[in-house]
Amino acid sequence: SGSMSKTVNLPTDATVEEIQQTYVESWKLGLKCIAIYRDGCKRSQPLSTSLEKEKKVVAAAPQDVEYRAVRRKLPDERKAVTHKFDIGGHEGYLTVGLYEDGTPGELFVTMAKEGSTISGLMDAFATQTSYALQFGVPLKFMVDKFSHMRFEPSGFTKNGEIPIAKSIVDYIFRWMASHFLPVEEQDEVGIVRREDPKPVEPEFRVIAAPAALPAQGAQESKTINGTATQKIAFVNTDAPACPDCGSITVRSGSCYKCLNCGATTGCS
């Protein structure tokens, strides 16, 4: 026909409606013939309507897993242990709430003098300890952290397992250790374990006649049960407390030795 051919290049995503509209527009423009090529319809083509970039698949970086502690609340009705203590004349009560498995889950500290500064501090400290136990902080960790803290009030106690307390906080956690930690872990914080009393056999002595007594007034005796000598350990009333564990020391030569941890003090 001698007419000029017009080539129309369409993208790959061209639809049937768009191709139809292309023919209609060509007819309106008075074109005699057109050639439509859609990108990618042939194996090889001189032109390309789009530049495809190589897509690199990048693996997503692993995200750090965030662990959050979950509070383990105690049941509304639970067992508890209440203990009365006396530290240098300061009386108070410890109440430990227990889970079903017998582990501690809360702590209450009540001082004899309500409204005092020490009472308010102990109440706040007990609340913090309760939250720590319920959020999974191990009791062993807190015992190691707070045992043997030294501040007033401190002094002698009426508890044979903890004869001397360096502070109320020291007494609280050493007492909890003596009730809720294994025996080998109790030794680490200086708990004096109570031993079962052994039955003592009565000892009879036969006193010789007065005429046979020595001139100086000494008495000779004969041991019936076969024991010739007895070793008796005396504890001086003025013996100092051990600087390491707080137990009462005994005199050993010119020094004072702690029978609990083995430390010595006062050597000249």
Short mmCIF file of C-alpha atoms in Angstrom, two decimals, residues 15-200:
data_model
loop_
_atom_site.label_atom_id
_atom_site.label_comp_id
_atom_site.label_asym_id
_atom_site.label_seq_id
_atom_site.Cartn_x
_atom_site.Cartn_y
_atom_site.Cartn_z
CA THR A 15 -3.23 -5.98 28.94
CA VAL A 16 -5.58 -6.95 26.11
CA GLU A 17 -7.59 -3.79 26.64
CA GLU A 18 -4.46 -1.64 26.30
CA ILE A 19 -3.51 -3.36 23.01
CA GLN A 20 -7.05 -2.81 21.71
CA GLN A 21 -6.91 0.84 22.68
CA THR A 22 -3.59 1.15 20.80
CA TYR A 23 -5.24 -0.03 17.54
CA VAL A 24 -8.14 2.38 18.05
CA GLU A 25 -5.83 5.33 18.61
CA SER A 26 -3.80 4.39 15.51
CA TRP A 27 -6.98 4.33 13.41
CA LYS A 28 -7.99 7.73 14.73
CA LEU A 29 -4.57 9.11 13.77
CA GLY A 30 -5.01 7.83 10.22
CA LEU A 31 -2.30 5.22 10.30
CA LYS A 32 -2.57 2.53 7.68
CA CYS A 33 -0.68 -0.19 9.57
CA ILE A 34 1.11 -0.70 12.86
CA ALA A 35 3.25 -3.41 14.41
CA ILE A 36 2.85 -4.10 18.12
CA TYR A 37 5.59 -5.78 20.10
CA ARG A 38 5.17 -6.58 23.76
CA ASP A 39 8.37 -6.75 25.77
CA GLY A 40 9.51 -10.31 26.29
CA CYS A 41 7.32 -11.91 23.60
CA LYS A 42 10.35 -12.96 21.52
CA ARG A 43 13.56 -14.71 22.44
CA SER A 44 15.65 -11.84 21.03
CA GLN A 45 14.56 -8.24 20.46
CA PRO A 46 16.37 -5.04 19.47
CA LEU A 47 14.74 -2.83 22.09
CA SER A 48 13.69 -3.27 25.69
CA THR A 49 11.15 -1.10 27.46
CA SER A 50 12.46 -1.79 30.94
CA LEU A 51 15.81 -2.39 32.56
CA GLU A 52 15.63 -5.28 34.96
CA LYS A 53 18.16 -5.13 37.68
CA GLU A 54 19.47 -8.20 39.26
CA LYS A 55 17.61 -8.81 42.43
CA LYS A 56 19.76 -10.00 45.25
CA VAL A 57 18.01 -11.99 47.88
CA VAL A 58 19.40 -10.92 51.19
CA ALA A 59 18.69 -13.24 54.07
CA ALA A 60 17.02 -11.51 56.95
CA ALA A 61 19.36 -10.96 59.86
CA PRO A 62 18.42 -13.07 62.86
CA GLN A 63 16.75 -11.00 65.52
CA ASP A 64 17.87 -11.19 69.11
CA VAL A 65 15.37 -13.02 71.24
CA GLU A 66 14.28 -10.92 74.18
CA TYR A 67 13.44 -12.84 77.31
CA ARG A 68 11.24 -11.25 79.92
CA ALA A 69 10.72 -12.49 83.44
CA VAL A 70 7.18 -13.53 84.28
CA ARG A 71 5.91 -12.90 87.77
CA ARG A 72 4.84 -16.03 89.62
CA LYS A 73 2.25 -14.95 92.13
CA LEU A 74 1.40 -16.88 95.24
CA PRO A 75 -2.07 -18.36 95.69
CA ASP A 76 -4.55 -16.44 97.80
CA GLU A 77 -4.28 -19.09 100.51
CA ARG A 78 -0.73 -20.26 101.22
CA LYS A 79 1.38 -21.58 104.01
CA ALA A 80 3.81 -19.31 105.82
CA VAL A 81 6.56 -19.46 108.44
CA THR A 82 6.83 -16.78 111.14
CA HIS A 83 10.03 -16.33 113.14
CA LYS A 84 10.71 -13.99 116.04
CA PHE A 85 14.21 -12.52 116.28
CA ASP A 86 16.14 -10.34 118.70
CA ILE A 87 19.27 -8.54 117.54
CA GLY A 88 21.01 -6.52 120.21
CA GLY A 89 17.70 -5.78 121.93
CA HIS A 90 15.82 -4.94 118.71
CA GLU A 91 12.93 -7.36 118.37
CA GLY A 92 11.00 -8.17 115.23
CA TYR A 93 9.19 -10.85 113.26
CA LEU A 94 9.92 -12.48 109.91
CA THR A 95 7.06 -14.00 107.91
CA VAL A 96 7.89 -15.96 104.76
CA GLY A 97 5.05 -16.98 102.43
CA LEU A 98 5.54 -20.30 100.66
CA TYR A 99 4.57 -21.73 97.28
CA GLU A 100 2.95 -25.14 96.98
CA ASP A 101 6.39 -26.74 96.61
CA GLY A 102 7.66 -25.16 99.84
CA THR A 103 9.94 -22.54 98.25
CA PRO A 104 9.75 -18.94 99.55
CA GLY A 105 7.73 -16.43 97.54
CA GLU A 106 7.30 -13.39 99.76
CA LEU A 107 8.79 -11.77 102.86
CA PHE A 108 7.32 -9.56 105.56
CA VAL A 109 9.43 -7.88 108.25
CA THR A 110 7.67 -6.39 111.27
CA MET A 111 9.72 -4.49 113.81
CA ALA A 112 8.62 -4.09 117.43
CA LYS A 113 8.80 -0.29 117.18
CA GLU A 114 6.26 0.57 114.48
CA GLY A 115 6.59 3.96 112.83
CA SER A 116 10.36 4.13 113.27
CA THR A 117 12.80 4.68 110.44
CA ILE A 118 14.17 1.16 110.64
CA SER A 119 10.63 -0.24 110.48
CA GLY A 120 9.86 1.68 107.28
CA LEU A 121 13.14 0.66 105.67
CA MET A 122 12.61 -3.01 106.52
CA ASP A 123 9.07 -2.90 105.14
CA ALA A 124 10.30 -1.46 101.83
CA PHE A 125 13.18 -3.93 101.71
CA ALA A 126 10.84 -6.87 102.34
CA THR A 127 8.56 -5.73 99.50
CA GLN A 128 11.51 -5.53 97.12
CA THR A 129 12.66 -9.00 98.19
CA SER A 130 9.16 -10.40 97.61
CA TYR A 131 9.06 -9.07 94.05
CA ALA A 132 12.54 -10.47 93.39
CA LEU A 133 11.49 -13.94 94.55
CA GLN A 134 8.29 -13.86 92.48
CA PHE A 135 10.17 -12.79 89.34
CA GLY A 136 12.56 -15.73 89.64
CA VAL A 137 15.67 -14.29 91.31
CA PRO A 138 17.37 -17.27 93.02
CA LEU A 139 17.43 -17.12 96.79
CA LYS A 140 21.08 -18.28 96.73
CA PHE A 141 22.02 -15.16 94.76
CA MET A 142 20.39 -12.83 97.29
CA VAL A 143 21.87 -14.74 100.23
CA ASP A 144 25.38 -14.34 98.79
CA LYS A 145 24.72 -10.66 98.08
CA PHE A 146 23.21 -9.52 101.38
CA SER A 147 24.74 -11.85 103.99
CA HIS A 148 27.36 -10.33 106.32
CA MET A 149 26.37 -6.73 105.56
CA ARG A 150 27.54 -4.75 108.58
CA PHE A 151 25.53 -1.83 109.96
CA GLU A 152 23.54 -1.01 113.07
CA PRO A 153 21.58 -2.44 114.76
CA SER A 154 23.79 -5.49 115.21
CA GLY A 155 24.84 -7.77 118.04
CA PHE A 156 24.05 -11.03 119.75
CA THR A 157 20.90 -12.98 118.96
CA LYS A 158 18.90 -15.73 120.62
CA ASN A 159 19.26 -18.02 117.61
CA GLY A 160 21.87 -20.74 118.10
CA GLU A 161 22.41 -21.10 114.35
CA ILE A 162 23.18 -17.37 114.00
CA PRO A 163 24.71 -16.33 117.34
CA ILE A 164 25.86 -12.92 116.10
CA ALA A 165 24.18 -10.79 113.42
CA LYS A 166 26.09 -7.99 111.75
CA SER A 167 22.81 -6.30 110.74
CA ILE A 168 19.12 -7.06 110.38
CA VAL A 169 19.60 -7.72 106.66
CA ASP A 170 22.43 -10.13 107.47
CA TYR A 171 20.21 -12.00 109.93
CA ILE A 172 17.23 -12.17 107.53
CA PHE A 173 19.09 -13.81 104.68
CA ARG A 174 21.20 -16.11 106.83
CA TRP A 175 18.01 -17.29 108.53
CA MET A 176 16.36 -17.88 105.14
CA ALA A 177 19.47 -19.76 104.05
CA SER A 178 19.25 -22.01 107.11
CA HIS A 179 15.66 -22.95 106.22
CA PHE A 180 15.50 -22.99 102.41
CA LEU A 181 19.01 -23.75 101.10
CA PRO A 182 20.93 -27.06 101.04
CA VAL A 183 23.31 -27.81 103.90
CA GLU A 184 26.46 -27.33 101.80
CA GLU A 185 25.30 -23.83 100.83
CA GLN A 186 24.51 -22.98 104.45
CA ASP A 187 28.15 -23.55 105.41
CA GLU A 188 29.23 -20.88 102.92
CA VAL A 189 27.41 -18.14 104.84
CA GLY A 190 28.47 -19.30 108.32
CA ILE A 191 25.36 -21.10 109.55
CA VAL A 192 26.09 -22.99 112.78
CA ARG A 193 24.30 -26.27 112.26
CA ARG A 194 22.60 -27.82 115.22
CA GLU A 195 23.71 -31.34 115.98
CA ASP A 196 21.52 -33.92 117.66
CA PRO A 197 22.49 -34.10 121.33
CA LYS A 198 24.20 -37.32 122.24
CA PRO A 199 23.21 -39.07 125.46
CA VAL A 200 25.81 -38.50 128.16
#
